[in-house]
Amino acid sequence: MSALPASVVEDGTTTAVTMAGALNAALRDAMEADADVVVFGEDVGPLGGVFRVTDGLHDRFGEERIWDSPLAEAGIVGTAVGMAMYGLRPVVEMQFDAFSYPAFEQVVSHVAKMRNRTRGVVPLPLVIRIPYAGDIGGVEHHSDSSEAYWTATPGLTVVTPSNPADAYSMLRAAIASDDPVVFMEPKSRYWSKQSLSLPVETAPMDRAVVLREGTDVTLIAYGPTVRTALAAADAGAAEGLSIEVVDLRSLSPFDDETVGASVRKTGRAAIIHEAAQFGGYGAEVAAQVTERNFFHLATPVLRIAGFDVPYPSPKLEEYFLPTPERVLNALASWEW
């Protein structure tokens, strides 16, 4: 038994686990449970990945189970498609969000369509891990929020955890799925910690969860903005505003049942994300909420998002990212 990765630290009776450590443990446990699970991508082998999510796995499982690929994302995904068609369960890493774009044609034309193309005969148990979003001081091509591209593609399951427990549980579920999963990891939360006893199983991968009860407004968030939403709820409570926070977890499929129940309770809804607002994922959430809960809404659905510009340089990203203050200012713009 190898030592715990550096991102996992013993903390009394429990273990303080970072999101990176939880993902590492999920990969390790999945590979131990099923010899068909293989992992590959750029620098995921001896180095352990740019964010050390695959730390120690190469030494544990060897070159035949986890290896470094060429710097060719289309080739990574295309190879994984063939492996999945023949019974393996590949888990591939795109290293950074914008690095996935060269593989876009493979994902849209083949990954998302294989089961439909073969009338269900050929499943595609493939996981594409994508570290995404900003707030790490990264330069261009290292801080994109590309979720809307994938959620606009029928045939893909698109999920994103916001905490270490969900990171472990959802990645295990994604690897076990017979359908392709785009697994989006908020890179700014890789070092967030949670006291856990692994393995852990949380809510089903396709379900949203209410993280904080409230009565005045439903604040819908996912991935990196869940922490922002919870901070806004804390600040709002000090001003007498009761904010209910819903973590979507699954972007596609969309959990209308959980979200709708919350919106019908509060009568108001807002969606927060880092991606630019125009054409962003929040537009679909606003449409879904409005169409299905129109007569329960006291006001139009708000979107609090990044600005409609390319992701800025590290010195400017603090002005681009949604903050708790921006959330509360947006909520205050409503006529209560």
Phi, psi and omega in degrees: 000122181282164179291159175296147176298162185300338183276001178245124186235133178292138184217076179069231184280343177244183178239127176279112188246131172280166176298319178299319179294322179294318178295319177301315180295322179296317178297314180301312183293323178293321179291325178289325183282334187216114181292347179279350179280123177233152184231131174205163183160188184282117175067021180275351185280245183304325180293326182090015179087155179303322181257012177061026178291331180258021183303127175083349184287327180296317178295326184283318189249345175086171186296335182281344181251335179212126186209162178276133178265166167297164178280073185208091187296323177298322177291323179299308183290319179300319176297319180296324178300312179298319179298314181295323179298331183257018168105351176280168177238081182285141172240115184245149179247134177270357176072304173222155183309303185289345177290344182284345187297324176299339179267005187302317182296320178297317182293312185287318187274336186236306182303312186284342190247353190299314181296317180294320182297328183257016181054039175084358183288324184247100173286167181225083180283082188228133176244128176250107179274128181229106169295128188220170176076181191249214179071028174236007183071028180277156179273180180307145183075005179236007186217025182283152169248096191258016188300326183295330177297317185281322180290340177277004183250102178300142180104351179252139165266130183235118183229159178209120177278158178242356184209163184300320182298313178294325180302313179295305186297317184288325178291321176299317179294322180296317181293327180282344182289144176273000177248154182292140181234127169269112187255104187264120185253117180291104190296334178289349180255005180303330185258006174291144186244153178210137178283119186223160167240101182276147002285155180227144177238121180256201181299156177308149187301332185264015183246143170278162178225145174272114183271336181213128179282145177202172185234343188266324184202146173263120177255113185262128183218172176199154176056236187292337185272358177296317178298321177297317180296318179294322177295321177295323179295320177297314180294321179295323179299325179294340179256009178086014180257124181263107185253125173268130182251124177247125174265114184296319182064304177256120178273326175211112010285158180267129182275082181295329183298310181291314181295314182299319179299320179293316181295320179294333178286315186269331181081001179217148181216143174220146180239135182237132174206161182279333182297157177306150186288315185294121180072009182282173182299330179299333178295320177292319178299315180299319180294315180300313182295318182292313182299323189262349184223025189306313186282357176261351185270130177276337182213165174298156177288134179266150171239127175243113192216179171293165181280161185277061179219159172302152183303131187280176178292162182306326182289344183248355187295333179296336178274342182273321187286141173298140180236164175304324179295318177296322178299311182293324177295321178295317179296326179290343180286344176293151171271100183282000000 
